[in-house]
Coordinates of C-alpha atoms in Angstrom, one line a residue:
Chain A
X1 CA 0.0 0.0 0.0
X2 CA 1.4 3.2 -1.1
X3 CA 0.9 6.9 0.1
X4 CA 0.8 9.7 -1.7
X5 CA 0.7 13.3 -1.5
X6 CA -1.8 14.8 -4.3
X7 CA -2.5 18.6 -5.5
X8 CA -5.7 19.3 -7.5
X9 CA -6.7 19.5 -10.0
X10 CA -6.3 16.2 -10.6
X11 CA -4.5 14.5 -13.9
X12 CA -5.6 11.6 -15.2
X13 CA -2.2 10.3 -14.7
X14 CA -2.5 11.6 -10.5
X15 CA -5.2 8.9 -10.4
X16 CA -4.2 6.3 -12.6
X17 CA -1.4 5.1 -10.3
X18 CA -3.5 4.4 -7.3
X19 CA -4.5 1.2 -6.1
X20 CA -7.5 0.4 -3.7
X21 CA -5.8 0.4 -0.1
X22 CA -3.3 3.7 -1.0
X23 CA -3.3 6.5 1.2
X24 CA -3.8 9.8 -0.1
X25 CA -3.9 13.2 1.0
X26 CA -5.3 15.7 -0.4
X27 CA -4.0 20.0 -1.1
X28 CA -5.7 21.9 -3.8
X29 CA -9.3 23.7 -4.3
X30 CA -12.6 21.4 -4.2
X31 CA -16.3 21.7 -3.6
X32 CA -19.2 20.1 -1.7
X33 CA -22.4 19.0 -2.5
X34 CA -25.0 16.9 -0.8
X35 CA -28.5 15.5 -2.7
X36 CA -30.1 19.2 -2.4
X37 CA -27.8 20.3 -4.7
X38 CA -27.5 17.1 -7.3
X39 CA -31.2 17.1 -7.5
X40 CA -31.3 20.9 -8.5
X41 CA -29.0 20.7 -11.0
X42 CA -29.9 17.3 -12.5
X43 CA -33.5 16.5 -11.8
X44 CA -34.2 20.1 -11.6
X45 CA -32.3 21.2 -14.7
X46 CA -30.3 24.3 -12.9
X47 CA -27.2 25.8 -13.6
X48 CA -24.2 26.1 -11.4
X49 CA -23.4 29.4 -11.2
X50 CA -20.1 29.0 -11.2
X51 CA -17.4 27.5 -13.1
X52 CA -15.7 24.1 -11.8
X53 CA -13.9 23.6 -15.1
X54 CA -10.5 23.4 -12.9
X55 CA -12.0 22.3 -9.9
X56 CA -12.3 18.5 -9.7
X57 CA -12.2 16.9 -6.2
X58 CA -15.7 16.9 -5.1
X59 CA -16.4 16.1 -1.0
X60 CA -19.5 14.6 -0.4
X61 CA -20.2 16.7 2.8
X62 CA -22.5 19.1 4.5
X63 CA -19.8 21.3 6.5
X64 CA -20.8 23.4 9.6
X65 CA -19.7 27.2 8.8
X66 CA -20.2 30.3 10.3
X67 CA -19.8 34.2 9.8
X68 CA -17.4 35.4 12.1
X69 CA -15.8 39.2 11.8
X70 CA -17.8 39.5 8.2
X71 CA -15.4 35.9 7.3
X72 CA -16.6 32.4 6.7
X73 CA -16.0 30.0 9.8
X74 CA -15.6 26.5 9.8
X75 CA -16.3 24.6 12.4
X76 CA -16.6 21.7 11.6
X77 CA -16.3 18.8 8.7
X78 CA -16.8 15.3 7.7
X79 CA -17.2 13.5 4.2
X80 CA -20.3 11.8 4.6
X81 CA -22.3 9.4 3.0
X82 CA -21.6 8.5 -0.7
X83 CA -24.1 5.5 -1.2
X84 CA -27.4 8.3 -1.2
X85 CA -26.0 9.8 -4.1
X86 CA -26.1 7.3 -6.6
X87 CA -28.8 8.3 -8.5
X88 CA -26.7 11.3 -9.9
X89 CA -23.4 9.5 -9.0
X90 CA -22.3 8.9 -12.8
X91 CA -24.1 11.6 -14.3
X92 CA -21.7 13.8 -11.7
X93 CA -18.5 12.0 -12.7
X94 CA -19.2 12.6 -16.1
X95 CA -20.3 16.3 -16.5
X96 CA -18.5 17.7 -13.9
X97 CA -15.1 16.1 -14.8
X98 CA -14.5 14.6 -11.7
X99 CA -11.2 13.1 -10.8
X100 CA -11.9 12.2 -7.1
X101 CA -15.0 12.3 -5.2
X102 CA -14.2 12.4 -1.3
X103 CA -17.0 10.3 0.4
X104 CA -18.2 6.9 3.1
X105 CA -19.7 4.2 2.2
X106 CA -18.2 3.9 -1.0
X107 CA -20.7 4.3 -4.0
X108 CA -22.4 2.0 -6.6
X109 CA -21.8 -0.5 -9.5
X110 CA -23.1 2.4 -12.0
X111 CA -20.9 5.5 -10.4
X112 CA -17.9 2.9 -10.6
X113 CA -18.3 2.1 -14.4
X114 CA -18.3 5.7 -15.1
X115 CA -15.4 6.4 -12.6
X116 CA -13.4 3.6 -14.7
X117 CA -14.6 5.6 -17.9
X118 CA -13.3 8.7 -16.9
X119 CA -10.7 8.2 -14.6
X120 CA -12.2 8.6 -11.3
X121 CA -11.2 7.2 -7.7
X122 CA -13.4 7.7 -4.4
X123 CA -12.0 7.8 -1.0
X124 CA -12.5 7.7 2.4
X125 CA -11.7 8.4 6.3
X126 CA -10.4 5.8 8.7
X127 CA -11.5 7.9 11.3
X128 CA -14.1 10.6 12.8
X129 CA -11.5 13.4 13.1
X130 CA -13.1 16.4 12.2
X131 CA -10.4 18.7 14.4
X132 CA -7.6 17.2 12.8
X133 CA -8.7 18.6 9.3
X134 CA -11.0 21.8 9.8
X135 CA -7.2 23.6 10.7
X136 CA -5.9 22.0 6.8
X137 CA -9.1 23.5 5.3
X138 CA -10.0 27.3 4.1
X139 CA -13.1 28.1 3.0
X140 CA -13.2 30.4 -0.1
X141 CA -16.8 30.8 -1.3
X142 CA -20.0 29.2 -1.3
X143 CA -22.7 29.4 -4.3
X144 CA -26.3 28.7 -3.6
X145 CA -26.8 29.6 -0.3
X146 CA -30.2 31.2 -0.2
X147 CA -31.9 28.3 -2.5
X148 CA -30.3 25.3 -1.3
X149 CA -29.6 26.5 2.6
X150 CA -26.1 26.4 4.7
X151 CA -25.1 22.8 4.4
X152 CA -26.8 21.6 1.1
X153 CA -25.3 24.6 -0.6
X154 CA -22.2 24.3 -2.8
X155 CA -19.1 25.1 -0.7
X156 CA -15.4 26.2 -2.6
X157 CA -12.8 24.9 -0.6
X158 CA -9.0 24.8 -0.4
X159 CA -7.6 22.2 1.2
X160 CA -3.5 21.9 2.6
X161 CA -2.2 18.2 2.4
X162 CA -5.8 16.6 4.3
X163 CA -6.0 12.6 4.8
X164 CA -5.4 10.0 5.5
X165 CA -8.2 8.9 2.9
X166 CA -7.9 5.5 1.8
X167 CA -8.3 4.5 -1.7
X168 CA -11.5 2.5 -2.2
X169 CA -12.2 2.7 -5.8
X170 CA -9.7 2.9 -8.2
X171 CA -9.9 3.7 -12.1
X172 CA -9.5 0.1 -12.8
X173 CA -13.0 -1.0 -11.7
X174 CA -11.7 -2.2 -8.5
X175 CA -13.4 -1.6 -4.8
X176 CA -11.2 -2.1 -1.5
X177 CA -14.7 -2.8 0.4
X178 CA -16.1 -5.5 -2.0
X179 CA -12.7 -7.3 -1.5
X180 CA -13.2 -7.2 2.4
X181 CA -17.0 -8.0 2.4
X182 CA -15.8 -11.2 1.6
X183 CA -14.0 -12.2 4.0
X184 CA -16.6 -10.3 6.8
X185 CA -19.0 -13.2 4.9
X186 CA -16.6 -16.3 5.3
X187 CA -16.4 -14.9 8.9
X188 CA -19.9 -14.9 9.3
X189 CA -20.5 -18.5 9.1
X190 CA -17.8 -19.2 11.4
X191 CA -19.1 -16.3 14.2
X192 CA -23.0 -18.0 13.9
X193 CA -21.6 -20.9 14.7
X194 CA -19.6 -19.7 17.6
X195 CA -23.0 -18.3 19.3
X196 CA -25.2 -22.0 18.7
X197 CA -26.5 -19.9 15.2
X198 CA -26.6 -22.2 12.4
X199 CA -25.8 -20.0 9.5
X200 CA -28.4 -21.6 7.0
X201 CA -31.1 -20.7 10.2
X202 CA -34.4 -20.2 7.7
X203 CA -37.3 -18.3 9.8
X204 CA -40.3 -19.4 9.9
X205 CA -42.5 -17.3 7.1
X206 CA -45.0 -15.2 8.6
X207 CA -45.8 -13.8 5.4
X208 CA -44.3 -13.8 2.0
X209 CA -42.1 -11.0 1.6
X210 CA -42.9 -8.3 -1.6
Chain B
X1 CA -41.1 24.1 41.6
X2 CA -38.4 24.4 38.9
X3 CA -37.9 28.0 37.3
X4 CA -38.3 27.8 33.5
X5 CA -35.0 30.0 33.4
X6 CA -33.3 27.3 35.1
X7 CA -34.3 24.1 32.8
X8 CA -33.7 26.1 29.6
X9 CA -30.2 26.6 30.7
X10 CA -29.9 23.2 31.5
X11 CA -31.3 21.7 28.0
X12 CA -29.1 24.6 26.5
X13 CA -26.2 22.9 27.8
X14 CA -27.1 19.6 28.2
X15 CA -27.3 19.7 24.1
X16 CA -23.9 21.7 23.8
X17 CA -22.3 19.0 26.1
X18 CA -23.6 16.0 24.6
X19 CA -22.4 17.8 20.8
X20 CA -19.2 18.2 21.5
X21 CA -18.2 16.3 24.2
X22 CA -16.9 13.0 25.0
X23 CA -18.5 10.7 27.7
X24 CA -16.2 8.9 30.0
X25 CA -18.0 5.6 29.2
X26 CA -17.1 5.8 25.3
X27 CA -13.6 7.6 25.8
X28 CA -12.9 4.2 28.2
X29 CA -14.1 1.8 25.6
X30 CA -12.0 3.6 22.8
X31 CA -8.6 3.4 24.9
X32 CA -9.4 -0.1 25.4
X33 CA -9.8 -0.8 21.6
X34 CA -6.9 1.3 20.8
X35 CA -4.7 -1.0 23.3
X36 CA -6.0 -3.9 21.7
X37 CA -6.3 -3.7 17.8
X38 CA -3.4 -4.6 16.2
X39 CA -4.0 -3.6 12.7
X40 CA -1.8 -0.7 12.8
X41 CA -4.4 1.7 10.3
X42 CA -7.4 0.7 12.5
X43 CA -5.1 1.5 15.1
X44 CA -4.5 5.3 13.9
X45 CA -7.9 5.7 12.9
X46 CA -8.9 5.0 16.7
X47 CA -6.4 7.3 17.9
X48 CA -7.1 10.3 15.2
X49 CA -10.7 9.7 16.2
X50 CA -10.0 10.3 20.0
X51 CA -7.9 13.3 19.5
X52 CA -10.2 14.9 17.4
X53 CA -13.0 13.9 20.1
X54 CA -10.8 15.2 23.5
X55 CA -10.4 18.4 21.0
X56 CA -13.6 19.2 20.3
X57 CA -14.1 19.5 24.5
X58 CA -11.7 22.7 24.2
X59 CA -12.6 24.0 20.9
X60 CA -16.1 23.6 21.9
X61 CA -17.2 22.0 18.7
X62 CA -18.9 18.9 16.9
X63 CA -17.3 16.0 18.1
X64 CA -18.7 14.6 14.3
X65 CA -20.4 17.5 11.8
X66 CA -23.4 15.0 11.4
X67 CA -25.2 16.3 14.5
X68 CA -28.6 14.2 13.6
X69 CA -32.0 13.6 15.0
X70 CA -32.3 16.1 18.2
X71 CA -33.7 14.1 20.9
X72 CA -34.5 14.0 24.1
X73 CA -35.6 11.8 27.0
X74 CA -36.5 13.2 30.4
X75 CA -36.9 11.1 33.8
X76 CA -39.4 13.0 35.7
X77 CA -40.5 12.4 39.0
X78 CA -43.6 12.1 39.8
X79 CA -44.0 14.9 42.0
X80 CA -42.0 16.7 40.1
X81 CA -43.7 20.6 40.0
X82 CA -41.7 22.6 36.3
X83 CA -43.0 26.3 35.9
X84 CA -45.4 26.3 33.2
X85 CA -45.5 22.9 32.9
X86 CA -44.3 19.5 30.3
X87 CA -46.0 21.7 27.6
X88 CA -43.1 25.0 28.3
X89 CA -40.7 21.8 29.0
X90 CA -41.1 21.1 25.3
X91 CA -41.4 24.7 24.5
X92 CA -38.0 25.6 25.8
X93 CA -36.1 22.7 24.8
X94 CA -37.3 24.1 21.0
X95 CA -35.8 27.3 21.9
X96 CA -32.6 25.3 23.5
X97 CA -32.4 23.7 19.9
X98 CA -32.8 26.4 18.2
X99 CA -30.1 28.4 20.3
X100 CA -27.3 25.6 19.6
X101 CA -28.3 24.8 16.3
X102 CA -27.3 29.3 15.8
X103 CA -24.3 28.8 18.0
X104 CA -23.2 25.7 15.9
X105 CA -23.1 23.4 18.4
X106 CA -25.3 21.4 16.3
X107 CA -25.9 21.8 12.4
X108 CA -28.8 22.5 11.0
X109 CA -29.7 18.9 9.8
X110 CA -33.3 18.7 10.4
X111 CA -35.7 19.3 7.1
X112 CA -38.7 19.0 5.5
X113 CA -39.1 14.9 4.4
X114 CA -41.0 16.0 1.0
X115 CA -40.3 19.8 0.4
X116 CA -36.6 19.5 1.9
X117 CA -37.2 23.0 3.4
X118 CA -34.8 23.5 6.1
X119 CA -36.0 26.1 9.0
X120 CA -32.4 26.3 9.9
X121 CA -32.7 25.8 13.2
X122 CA -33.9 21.7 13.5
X123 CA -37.1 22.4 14.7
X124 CA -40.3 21.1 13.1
X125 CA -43.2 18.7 13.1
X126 CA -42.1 16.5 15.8
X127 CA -38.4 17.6 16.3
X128 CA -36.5 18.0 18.6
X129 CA -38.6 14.5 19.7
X130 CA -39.8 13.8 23.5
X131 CA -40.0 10.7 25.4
X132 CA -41.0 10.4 28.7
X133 CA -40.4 8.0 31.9
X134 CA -41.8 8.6 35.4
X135 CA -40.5 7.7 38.7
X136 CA -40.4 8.7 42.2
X137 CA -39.5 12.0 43.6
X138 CA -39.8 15.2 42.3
X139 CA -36.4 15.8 40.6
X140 CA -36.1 15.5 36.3
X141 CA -32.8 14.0 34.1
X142 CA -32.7 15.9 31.5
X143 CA -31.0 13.6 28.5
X144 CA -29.7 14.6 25.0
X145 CA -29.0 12.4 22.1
X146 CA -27.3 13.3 18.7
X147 CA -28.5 10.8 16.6
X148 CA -26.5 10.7 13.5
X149 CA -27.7 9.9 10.3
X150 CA -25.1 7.5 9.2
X151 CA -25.5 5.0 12.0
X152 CA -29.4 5.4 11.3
X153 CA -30.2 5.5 8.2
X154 CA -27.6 2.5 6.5
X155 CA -29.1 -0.6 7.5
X156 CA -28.1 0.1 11.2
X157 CA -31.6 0.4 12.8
X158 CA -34.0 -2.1 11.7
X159 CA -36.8 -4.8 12.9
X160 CA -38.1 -7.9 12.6
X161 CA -41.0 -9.9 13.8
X162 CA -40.0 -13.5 14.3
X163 CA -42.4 -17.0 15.3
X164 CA -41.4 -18.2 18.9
X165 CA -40.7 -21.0 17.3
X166 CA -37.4 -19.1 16.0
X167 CA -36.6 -17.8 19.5
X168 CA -33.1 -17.2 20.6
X169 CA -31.2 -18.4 17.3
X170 CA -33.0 -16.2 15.2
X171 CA -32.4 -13.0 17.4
X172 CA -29.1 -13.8 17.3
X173 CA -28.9 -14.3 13.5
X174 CA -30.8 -11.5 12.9
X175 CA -28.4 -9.0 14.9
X176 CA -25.4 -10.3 13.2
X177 CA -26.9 -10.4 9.6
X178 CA -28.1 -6.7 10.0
X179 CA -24.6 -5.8 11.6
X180 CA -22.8 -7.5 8.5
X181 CA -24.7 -5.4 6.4
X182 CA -25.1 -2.0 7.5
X183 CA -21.2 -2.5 8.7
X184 CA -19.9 -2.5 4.6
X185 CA -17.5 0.3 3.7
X186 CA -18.0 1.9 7.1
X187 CA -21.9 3.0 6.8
X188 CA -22.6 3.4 10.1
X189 CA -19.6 4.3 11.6
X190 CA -18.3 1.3 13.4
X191 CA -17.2 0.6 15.9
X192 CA -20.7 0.9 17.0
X193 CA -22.5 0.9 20.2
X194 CA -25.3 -1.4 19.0
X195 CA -29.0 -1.4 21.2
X196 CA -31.3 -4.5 20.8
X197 CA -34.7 -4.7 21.3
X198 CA -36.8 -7.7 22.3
X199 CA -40.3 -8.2 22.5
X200 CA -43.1 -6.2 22.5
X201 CA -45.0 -4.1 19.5
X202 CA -42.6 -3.0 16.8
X203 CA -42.7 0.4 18.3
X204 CA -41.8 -0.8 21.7
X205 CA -38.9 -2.8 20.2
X206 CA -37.7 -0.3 18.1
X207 CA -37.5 2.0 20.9
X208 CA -35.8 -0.2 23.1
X209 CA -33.2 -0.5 20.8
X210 CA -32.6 3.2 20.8
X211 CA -32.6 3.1 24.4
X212 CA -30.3 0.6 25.0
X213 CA -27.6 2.3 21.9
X214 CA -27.8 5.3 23.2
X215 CA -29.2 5.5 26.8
X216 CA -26.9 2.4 28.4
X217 CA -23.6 3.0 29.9
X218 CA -21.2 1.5 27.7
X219 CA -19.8 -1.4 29.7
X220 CA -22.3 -2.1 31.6
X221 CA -24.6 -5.3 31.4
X222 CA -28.1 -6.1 31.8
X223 CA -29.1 -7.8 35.0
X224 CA -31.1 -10.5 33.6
X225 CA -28.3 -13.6 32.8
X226 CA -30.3 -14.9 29.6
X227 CA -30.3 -11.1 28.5
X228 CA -26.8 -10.5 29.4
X229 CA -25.7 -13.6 28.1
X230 CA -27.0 -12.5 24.8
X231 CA -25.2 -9.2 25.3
X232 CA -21.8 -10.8 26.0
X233 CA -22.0 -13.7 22.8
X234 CA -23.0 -11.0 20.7
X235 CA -20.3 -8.9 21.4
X236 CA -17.6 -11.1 21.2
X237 CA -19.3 -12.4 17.8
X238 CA -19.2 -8.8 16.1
X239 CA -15.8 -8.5 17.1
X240 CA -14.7 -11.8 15.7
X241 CA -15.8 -10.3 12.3
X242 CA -13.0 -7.9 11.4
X243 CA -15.2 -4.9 10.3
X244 CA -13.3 -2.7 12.2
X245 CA -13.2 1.1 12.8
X246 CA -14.6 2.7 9.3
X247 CA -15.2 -0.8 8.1
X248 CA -11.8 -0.9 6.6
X249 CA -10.8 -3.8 8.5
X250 CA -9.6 -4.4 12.3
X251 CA -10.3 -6.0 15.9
X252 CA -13.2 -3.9 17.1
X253 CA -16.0 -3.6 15.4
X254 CA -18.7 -2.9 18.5
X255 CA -17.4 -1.2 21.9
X256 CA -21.1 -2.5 23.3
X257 CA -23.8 -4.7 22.7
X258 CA -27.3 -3.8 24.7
X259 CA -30.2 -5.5 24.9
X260 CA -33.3 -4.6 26.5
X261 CA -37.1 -6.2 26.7
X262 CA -40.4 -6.4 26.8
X263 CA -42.7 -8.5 27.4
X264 CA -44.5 -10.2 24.0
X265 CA -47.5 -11.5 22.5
X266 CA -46.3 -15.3 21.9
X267 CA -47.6 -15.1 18.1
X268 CA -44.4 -13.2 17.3
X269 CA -41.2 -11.9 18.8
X270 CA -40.2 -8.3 17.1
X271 CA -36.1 -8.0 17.6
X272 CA -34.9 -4.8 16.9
X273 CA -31.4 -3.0 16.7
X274 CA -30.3 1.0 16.7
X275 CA -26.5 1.3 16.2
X276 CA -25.0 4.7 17.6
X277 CA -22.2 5.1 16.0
X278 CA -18.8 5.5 18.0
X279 CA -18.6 8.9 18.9
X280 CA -21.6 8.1 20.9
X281 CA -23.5 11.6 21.6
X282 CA -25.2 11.7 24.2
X283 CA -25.5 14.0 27.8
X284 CA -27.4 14.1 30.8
X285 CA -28.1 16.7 33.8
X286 CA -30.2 16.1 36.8
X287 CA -32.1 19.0 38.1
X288 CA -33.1 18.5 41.7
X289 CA -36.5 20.2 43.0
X290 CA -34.8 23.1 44.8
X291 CA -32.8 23.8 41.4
X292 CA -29.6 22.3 42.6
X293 CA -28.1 21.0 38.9
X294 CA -25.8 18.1 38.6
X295 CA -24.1 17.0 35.8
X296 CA -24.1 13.6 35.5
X297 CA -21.6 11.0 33.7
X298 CA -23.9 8.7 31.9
X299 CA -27.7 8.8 31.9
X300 CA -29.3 6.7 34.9
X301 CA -32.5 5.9 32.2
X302 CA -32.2 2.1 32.9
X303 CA -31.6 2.2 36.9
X304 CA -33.9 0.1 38.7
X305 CA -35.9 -0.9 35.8
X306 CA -38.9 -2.4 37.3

């Protein structure tokens, strides 16, 4: 497992050479965005108002910021959820350019094809350290404010050297956390039995299941 | 009689405490995990997580940015005399959201389910939420709960209504089965603190569960020996799995398994679980009937449950 030390924007060839399992931090400008935001621009059919041409590291994340002294505040920050944004997951790696989406829970068998297609990784925190990053991150701007609110709105970051992310889809089609749900599975069997469970255990059917 | 000025307070910072503070119980049951795991990046993500957590106490902050579902439980005695009554209760624990949620002690989560209008302060049709036990005297616990989103919305709070017939097996197969699945790629934020429920309606279960992941002190075991028993096999079974902190892999995958019951209608057992994930939000202040306010470690909720 390598490290690496990345600036955006990202080159194909900055992504290319990671492997599921690499650790990567991050320095360069990014931006947020949560469902509020996906569904206006793609459901909705809303513009951004801004230009992310060179701007393509996207943090799934709904930051906690506040004005202080007439300046942008943040307090707090955590890359959440990936999984819930699936529905526009490919249709953001393709026409926003992405290069890295910042994220949990990893994302979808779609999202991944198109990552592959366009050179894409996701990855994601070990830990729950907002205080060891919100120091490594400034806050530059934020676009939709009024029509999406504070932490669905689309936040311009500029991040100095933040990780440890682990790699957990690469461009190759690969995900870190398929390879380990398999061996959480073999596991299973083993830890059912442990506790008296047999691990073929069929309930009883109350009903049939729809 | 308790002044409304006092109580406010106390919600006020009941909810700032239980945001960006650490308990003891949790901090404990991460230095034992971090002693223990010996994958070394499971290791530093235990240890990055805990130094972010004992930072947040100073910088008086989020111990996680996913502040959740703003609830509340309060242990009210039955004498108990509050000025202006449960209804002003509820009426200034709104304003005591409202006030943290402006502060950012807490983020301003809660929205609209359809619309996705956000008020920007978490308060709406039936948040913050109340729930209510009585019990001698005339003092009240105030409690506060953060409940993320992650930890409840991935697969990590769930029910099931099984025969009898299925008893004790399929609890336990259910538990594990919903644990290996709402553990992949780190959805809920292991290592969790998982609450089971057992018996009664669905509701009852269900909040049960929530009771016992985010209500019991994390160590601690129920005083019934089949329902400990449960406790301690399930425990040990999660941990066997490997998930580890984030789900990328290590020893600890719970830092406590809690069960609680009810009594059941023999046609079906409903088993329920509610994961908390492992920053664990959650505070409690007792305010006695002369006003005297102590701050108390963990919640007493599940003391002398009768």
């Amino acid at each position: 497992m390598a490290e690496y030390h990345l600036v955006a924007p990202l080159k194909d060839s900055d992504v290319e050479k990671l492997n599921i399992g690499d650790v990567v931090y991050i320095s360069g400008e990014a931006f947020t965005c949560r469902s509020r935001l996906q569904k206006y621009i793609f459901d909705e059919k809303n513009v951004l108002p801004v230009s992310i041409k060179d701007r393509n590291v996207l943090i799934h994340n709904g930051p906690i910021v506040v004005k202080e002294n007439g300046k942008w505040k943040l307090v707090s920050f955590m890359p959440t959820s990936s999984i819930r944004f699936e529905k526009w997951g490919a249709k953001s790696v393709d026409e926003w350019n992405l290069k890295m989406i910042v994220g949990k829970t990893t994302m979808g068998k779609k999202t991944m094809e198109m990552m592959k297609e366009k050179k894409c990784v996701h990855v994601s925190p070990q830990s729950v350290s907002p205080n060891l990053w919100i120091d490594s991150i400034e806050v530059q701007d934020v676009y939709l404010y009024d029509e999406l609110g504070r932490i669905e709105a689309c936040w311009f970051f500029r991040l100095d050297d933040i990780g440890p992310f682990i790699v957990d889809i690469d461009t190759k089609g690969n995900n870190y956390f398929d390879a380990l749900e398999q061996e959480v599975l073999k596991k299973r069997d083993e830890v059912l039995k442990s506790i008296g469970v047999d691990p073929d255990f069929e309930y009883t059917e109350l009903y049939r299941e729809r | 009689m308790i002044k409304t000025e006092i109580y406010e307070q106390v919600i006020f910072e009941t909810i700032k405490r239980g945001a960006t503070e650490i308990s003891k119980d949790v901090k404990l049951a991460f230095e034992r995990a971090i002693e223990k795991e010996t994958k070394q990046d499971a290791k530093k993500g235990l240890i990055a997580t805990l130094k972010s957590m004992e930072m947040s106490k100073i910088r008086e902050n989020p111990l996680c940015v996913d502040t959740g579902w703003p609830i509340f439980y309060f242990k009210v005695g039955n004498e108990c005399e509050l000025e202006g009554g449960f209804m002003e209760l509820e009426n200034a624990t709104r304003r005591a959201v409202a006030k943290a949620t402006e502060k950012g002690y807490i983020r301003a989560t809660m929205k609209h389910p359809l619309t996705g209008y956000d008020p920007g302060n978490n308060v709406g049709e039936n948040i913050p939420n109340f729930t209510y036990k009585f019990v001698d005297g005339k003092d009240i616990e105030i409690i506060y709960v953060a409940k993320g989103g992650g930890s409840e919305c991935f697969g990590g709070t769930r029910h099931k209504v099984i025969a009898y017939a299925d008893g004790v097996e399929g609890i336990k197969k259910f538990v594990v089965d919903c644990f290996v699945a709402s553990t992949r790629a780190g959805a809920i934020c292991p290592p969790s603190v998982l609450g089971v429920g057992i018996g009664g309606t669905a509701n009852v279960a269900a909040n049960l569960a929530k009771e016992a992941a985010c209500l019991r002190t994390v160590g601690s075991s129920h005083p019934e020996k089949a329902f400990n028993d449960i406790e301690k096999e399930l425990y040990k079974a999660l941990n066997g799995l490997g998930i580890g902190i984030m789900g990328a892999g290590g020893d600890t995958s719970v830092l406590a398994v809690n069960v609680e019951y009810a009594y059941t209608h023999i046609a079906g057992i409903c088993v329920a679980t509610s994961s908390n994930c492992m920053v664990a939000r959650r505070a409690s202040t007792l305010i006695k009937d002369g006003g005297e306010v102590i701050l108390q470690e963990s919640p007493t909720w599940f003391d002398n449950r009768s």
